[in-house]
Amino acid sequence: MINVKAKSINTVLGYKVDLKLFLKYIKYIKQGIYNNDINIDEIEINDINIDFIKNITLYDIYSFVNYVTVERQNSSYARARKIAAIRSFFNYLEKKVKLINDNPAKDLESPKISKRHPVYLTLEQSKKLIEAIDGKHKERDYAIIMLFLNCGLRLSELVGIDIDRIKGDTLTVIGKGNKERTVYLNNACIDAINRYLEVRPKDAVDEKALFLSERKKRINKRTVEIIVKKYIKKAGLYDEKYTPHKLRHTAATLMYKYGNVDIRALQQILGHESVSTTQIYTHIDDDKLRKAVNANPLSSVMFTKQEESEE
């Protein structure tokens, strides 16, 4: 998948998880395993062959979509990714390796995804979050939170930072599609990173990795998620919707709202391939739009009824 479609590692891993669940479900309904009251996640799929796959129909696929919608309560985003994985899988079997003649996913439609406003912390909430950071690894955690809030990094980009990719006020990260992106560091980030480097273990297992775990290895995504949730809760802002990705939304929102950042510039900062993705942040500045309208020199002109002249 990586070589054929040039997908990122994260996308490929996501597709792998989705396809495994899909095949487990199909085996579940095709072979009557449900009579044994077995959890779908526990079903083995090592014995699935091409003959089994050739018998999968469009109806089976829609049955799976209904399952993840009703039973697993997947969002439209999650369902769309699963459908993309299934469609790519069958397209590969049909067009690349020519193992099937009939593609059951050919007419498979993706769910409509409604545009949602991003969830983010306000400026005051962001300050509370920063003030809540303490403990044994406070320098590391502070640098992590500051990079999220100031640079709008993706979780995968943050955990993948290597020390030698930091040059003065610039940081090179690997974004979606394995594309390199230059991120500019402000003074707060530079200071946070330098303070962390002073206490960072010198005998790290992963020498290049900037952020290390308790075991002195490159920190993983799950650990960072736990760190963020811990301080969100400590700051009195606890909510399941606040994740590392929401801190990325926060950075974008604060830059757009307070920094007068052009939407195209924000697109480059966040590493969005399309500006349409970045435009979700343009809704947030209702106050600025309101002020702009009120600043019109004609805004104070009121209607006055002229008296009719006497004949």
Coordinates of C-alpha atoms in Angstrom, one line a residue:
M1 CA 0.0 0.0 0.0
I2 CA 2.8 2.4 0.8
N3 CA 4.5 1.8 -2.5
V4 CA 1.4 1.4 -4.6
K5 CA -0.6 4.4 -3.4
A6 CA 2.1 6.4 -1.7
K7 CA 0.1 6.5 1.6
S8 CA 1.7 7.4 4.9
I9 CA 2.7 4.8 7.5
N10 CA -0.2 6.0 9.7
T11 CA -2.7 5.7 6.9
V12 CA -1.5 2.2 6.1
L13 CA -1.6 1.1 9.7
G14 CA -5.2 2.5 10.0
Y15 CA -6.2 0.6 6.8
K16 CA -4.7 -2.6 8.2
V17 CA -6.7 -2.3 11.4
D18 CA -9.9 -1.6 9.4
L19 CA -9.4 -4.5 6.9
K20 CA -8.7 -7.0 9.7
L21 CA -12.0 -6.0 11.4
F22 CA -13.8 -6.2 8.1
L23 CA -12.5 -9.7 7.3
K24 CA -13.3 -10.9 10.8
Y25 CA -16.8 -9.6 10.5
I26 CA -17.3 -11.2 7.1
K27 CA -16.1 -14.5 8.5
Y28 CA -18.4 -14.0 11.4
I29 CA -21.5 -13.7 9.2
K30 CA -20.4 -16.1 6.4
Q31 CA -19.5 -19.0 8.6
G32 CA -22.1 -18.7 11.3
I33 CA -19.5 -18.1 14.0
Y34 CA -22.0 -15.9 15.8
N35 CA -23.8 -19.1 16.9
N36 CA -20.8 -19.8 19.2
D37 CA -21.2 -16.4 20.9
I38 CA -17.6 -15.4 20.0
N39 CA -16.4 -11.8 20.1
I40 CA -15.6 -10.6 16.6
D41 CA -12.3 -9.2 17.7
E42 CA -11.2 -12.7 18.7
I43 CA -11.8 -14.3 15.3
E44 CA -8.8 -15.6 13.5
I45 CA -8.4 -14.7 9.8
N46 CA -5.1 -16.5 9.0
D47 CA -7.1 -19.1 7.0
I48 CA -8.9 -16.7 4.7
N49 CA -8.0 -17.3 1.1
I50 CA -8.8 -15.7 -2.3
D51 CA -11.8 -18.0 -2.8
F52 CA -13.3 -16.7 0.5
I53 CA -12.7 -13.1 -0.7
K54 CA -14.3 -13.8 -4.1
N55 CA -17.6 -14.6 -2.4
I56 CA -17.8 -11.2 -0.6
T57 CA -20.7 -9.1 -2.0
L58 CA -21.6 -5.5 -1.9
Y59 CA -24.4 -6.5 0.5
D60 CA -21.8 -8.0 2.9
I61 CA -19.9 -4.7 2.8
Y62 CA -23.0 -2.7 3.6
S63 CA -23.7 -5.1 6.4
F64 CA -20.3 -4.4 7.8
V65 CA -20.8 -0.6 7.5
N66 CA -24.1 -1.0 9.4
Y67 CA -22.3 -3.1 12.1
V68 CA -19.6 -0.4 12.8
T69 CA -22.3 2.3 12.7
V70 CA -24.8 0.7 15.1
E71 CA -22.8 -1.7 17.2
R72 CA -19.5 0.2 17.4
Q73 CA -21.0 3.7 17.0
N74 CA -18.3 4.8 14.5
S75 CA -18.5 8.4 13.4
S76 CA -18.9 9.3 9.7
Y77 CA -15.1 10.0 9.6
A78 CA -14.3 6.5 10.9
R79 CA -16.8 4.9 8.5
A80 CA -15.3 6.8 5.6
R81 CA -11.8 5.6 6.4
K82 CA -13.1 2.0 6.6
I83 CA -14.8 2.3 3.3
A84 CA -11.7 3.8 1.7
A85 CA -9.7 0.9 3.0
I86 CA -12.1 -1.7 1.7
R87 CA -12.4 0.1 -1.7
S88 CA -8.6 0.3 -2.0
F89 CA -8.3 -3.4 -1.0
F90 CA -10.6 -4.7 -3.7
N91 CA -9.3 -2.3 -6.3
Y92 CA -5.8 -3.7 -5.7
L93 CA -7.0 -7.2 -6.0
E94 CA -8.9 -6.4 -9.3
K95 CA -6.6 -4.0 -11.1
K96 CA -3.1 -4.6 -9.8
V97 CA -2.8 -8.3 -9.1
K98 CA -5.9 -9.4 -11.0
L99 CA -7.0 -12.0 -8.5
I100 CA -10.7 -11.1 -8.8
N101 CA -12.9 -10.3 -11.8
D102 CA -15.8 -8.8 -10.0
N103 CA -15.2 -5.9 -7.6
P104 CA -17.9 -5.8 -4.9
A105 CA -16.7 -2.4 -3.7
K106 CA -16.9 -0.8 -7.2
D107 CA -20.3 1.0 -6.4
L108 CA -19.5 1.5 -2.7
E109 CA -20.4 5.0 -1.6
S110 CA -18.7 6.9 1.2
P111 CA -20.8 8.5 3.9
K112 CA -21.4 12.2 3.7
I113 CA -19.2 14.0 6.2
S114 CA -20.7 17.1 7.6
K115 CA -18.2 20.0 8.2
R116 CA -17.7 20.4 11.9
H117 CA -16.2 23.3 13.8
P118 CA -12.9 22.4 15.4
V119 CA -12.9 21.9 19.2
Y120 CA -10.3 24.1 20.8
L121 CA -9.2 25.7 24.1
T122 CA -9.6 29.5 24.5
L123 CA -6.6 31.7 25.3
E124 CA -7.4 31.7 29.0
Q125 CA -7.9 27.9 29.1
S126 CA -4.6 27.4 27.2
K127 CA -2.9 29.5 29.9
K128 CA -4.5 27.4 32.6
L129 CA -3.2 24.2 30.9
I130 CA 0.3 25.6 30.8
E131 CA 0.2 26.6 34.5
A132 CA -0.9 23.1 35.5
I133 CA 2.3 21.4 34.3
D134 CA 4.5 20.1 37.1
G135 CA 6.0 16.9 38.4
K136 CA 9.0 14.7 37.7
H137 CA 8.9 15.3 34.0
K138 CA 7.7 18.9 34.0
E139 CA 10.4 20.2 31.6
R140 CA 9.6 17.5 29.0
D141 CA 5.8 17.8 29.4
Y142 CA 6.0 21.6 29.3
A143 CA 8.0 21.5 26.0
I144 CA 5.4 19.0 24.6
I145 CA 2.4 21.2 25.5
M146 CA 4.1 24.3 24.2
L147 CA 4.9 22.8 20.9
F148 CA 1.3 21.7 20.5
L149 CA -0.1 25.0 21.5
N150 CA 2.4 27.2 19.6
C151 CA 3.2 25.2 16.4
G152 CA 0.1 23.2 15.8
L153 CA 2.0 19.9 15.4
R154 CA 0.3 16.6 14.7
L155 CA 0.8 13.9 17.3
S156 CA 2.8 11.8 14.9
E157 CA 5.0 14.8 14.1
L158 CA 5.7 15.6 17.7
V159 CA 6.8 12.1 18.7
G160 CA 8.9 11.8 15.6
I161 CA 11.0 14.9 16.3
D162 CA 14.8 14.3 16.2
I163 CA 17.2 16.6 18.0
D164 CA 19.3 17.1 14.9
R165 CA 16.2 18.4 13.1
I166 CA 16.2 21.5 15.3
K167 CA 18.3 24.3 13.8
G168 CA 18.0 27.6 15.7
D169 CA 14.4 28.7 15.3
T170 CA 13.4 26.1 12.7
L171 CA 12.3 22.5 13.2
T172 CA 11.9 20.0 10.4
V173 CA 9.1 17.5 10.8
I174 CA 7.7 14.6 8.8
G175 CA 4.0 15.2 8.1
K176 CA 1.3 13.4 6.2
G177 CA 2.4 11.5 3.2
N178 CA 5.9 11.5 4.5
K179 CA 6.3 15.1 3.4
E180 CA 8.9 17.2 5.2
R181 CA 7.7 20.5 6.6
T182 CA 9.6 23.4 8.2
V183 CA 8.1 24.6 11.4
Y184 CA 9.2 27.9 12.9
L185 CA 9.7 28.1 16.6
N186 CA 8.9 31.1 18.7
N187 CA 10.8 32.2 21.7
A188 CA 8.5 30.3 24.1
C189 CA 9.2 27.0 22.2
I190 CA 12.9 27.6 22.0
D191 CA 13.1 28.3 25.7
A192 CA 11.0 25.2 26.6
I193 CA 13.1 22.9 24.4
N194 CA 16.4 24.3 25.8
R195 CA 15.2 23.8 29.4
Y196 CA 14.1 20.3 28.6
L197 CA 17.5 19.5 26.9
E198 CA 19.3 20.5 30.1
V199 CA 17.6 17.6 32.0
R200 CA 17.0 15.2 29.2
P201 CA 18.8 11.8 30.0
K202 CA 22.2 11.6 28.4
D203 CA 22.1 7.8 28.2
A204 CA 19.0 7.7 26.0
V205 CA 18.3 4.4 24.2
D206 CA 17.0 6.4 21.2
E207 CA 19.8 9.0 21.0
K208 CA 18.2 11.1 18.2
A209 CA 14.7 11.3 19.7
L210 CA 13.9 14.6 21.3
F211 CA 11.2 13.4 23.7
L212 CA 11.9 10.3 25.7
S213 CA 9.7 8.0 27.8
E214 CA 10.4 6.8 31.3
R215 CA 12.5 3.9 29.7
K216 CA 14.6 6.5 27.9
K217 CA 13.2 5.4 24.5
R218 CA 11.4 7.6 22.0
I219 CA 8.1 8.6 23.5
N220 CA 5.0 7.0 21.9
K221 CA 1.7 8.5 20.9
R222 CA -0.3 6.8 23.7
T223 CA 2.0 8.2 26.4
V224 CA 1.6 11.7 25.0
E225 CA -2.2 11.3 24.9
I226 CA -2.1 10.3 28.6
I227 CA 0.1 13.3 29.4
V228 CA -2.3 15.8 27.7
K229 CA -5.3 14.3 29.4
K230 CA -3.6 14.4 32.8
Y231 CA -2.9 18.2 32.6
I232 CA -6.3 18.9 31.0
K233 CA -7.9 17.3 34.1
K234 CA -5.5 19.0 36.5
A235 CA -6.3 22.4 34.9
G236 CA -10.0 21.8 35.6
L237 CA -10.7 21.6 31.9
Y238 CA -11.3 17.8 31.8
D239 CA -13.3 16.7 28.8
E240 CA -12.9 13.6 26.6
K241 CA -12.9 15.9 23.5
Y242 CA -9.6 17.5 24.5
T243 CA -6.9 15.5 22.8
P244 CA -3.4 16.3 21.3
H245 CA -5.2 16.9 18.0
K246 CA -7.5 19.4 19.7
L247 CA -4.4 21.3 21.0
R248 CA -3.4 21.5 17.3
H249 CA -6.8 23.0 16.6
T250 CA -6.1 25.4 19.5
A251 CA -2.8 26.6 18.0
A252 CA -4.4 27.2 14.6
T253 CA -7.3 29.0 16.2
L254 CA -5.1 31.3 18.4
M255 CA -2.8 32.1 15.4
Y256 CA -5.8 33.0 13.2
K257 CA -7.7 34.9 15.8
Y258 CA -4.9 36.9 17.4
G259 CA -2.0 36.8 14.9
N260 CA -3.8 38.1 11.8
V261 CA -2.4 35.1 10.0
D262 CA -3.4 34.8 6.4
I263 CA -5.3 31.5 5.6
R264 CA -2.7 30.5 3.1
A265 CA 0.1 31.0 5.6
L266 CA -1.9 29.0 8.2
Q267 CA -2.2 26.2 5.6
Q268 CA 1.6 26.0 5.3
I269 CA 2.1 26.1 9.1
L270 CA -0.3 23.2 9.6
G271 CA 0.9 21.2 6.6
H272 CA -2.6 21.0 5.0
E273 CA -2.5 19.8 1.4
S274 CA -5.6 21.8 0.6
V275 CA -6.7 25.2 1.8
S276 CA -10.2 23.9 2.1
T277 CA -9.1 21.9 5.1
T278 CA -7.7 25.0 6.7
Q279 CA -10.9 27.0 6.2
I280 CA -12.5 25.3 9.1
Y281 CA -10.8 27.9 11.3
T282 CA -12.3 30.9 9.5
H283 CA -15.6 30.6 11.4
I284 CA -14.0 31.4 14.7
D285 CA -13.5 35.0 14.3
D286 CA -17.0 36.3 14.5
D287 CA -15.8 39.1 16.8
K288 CA -13.3 40.3 14.2
L289 CA -16.0 40.2 11.5
R290 CA -18.4 42.1 13.7
K291 CA -15.7 44.8 14.4
A292 CA -14.9 45.0 10.7
V293 CA -18.6 45.7 9.9
N294 CA -18.9 48.2 12.7
A295 CA -15.7 50.0 11.6
N296 CA -17.3 50.9 8.3
P297 CA -17.4 54.7 8.2
L298 CA -21.1 54.5 7.3
S299 CA -22.0 52.4 10.3
S300 CA -23.0 55.4 12.4
V301 CA -25.2 56.9 9.7
M302 CA -28.8 56.5 10.9
F303 CA -32.0 56.9 8.9
T304 CA -33.7 60.2 9.4
K305 CA -37.1 60.9 7.9
Q306 CA -37.1 64.1 6.1
E307 CA -40.1 66.3 6.7
E308 CA -42.2 67.0 3.7
S309 CA -41.8 70.5 2.5
E310 CA -44.9 72.6 2.8
E311 CA -46.6 73.6 -0.4

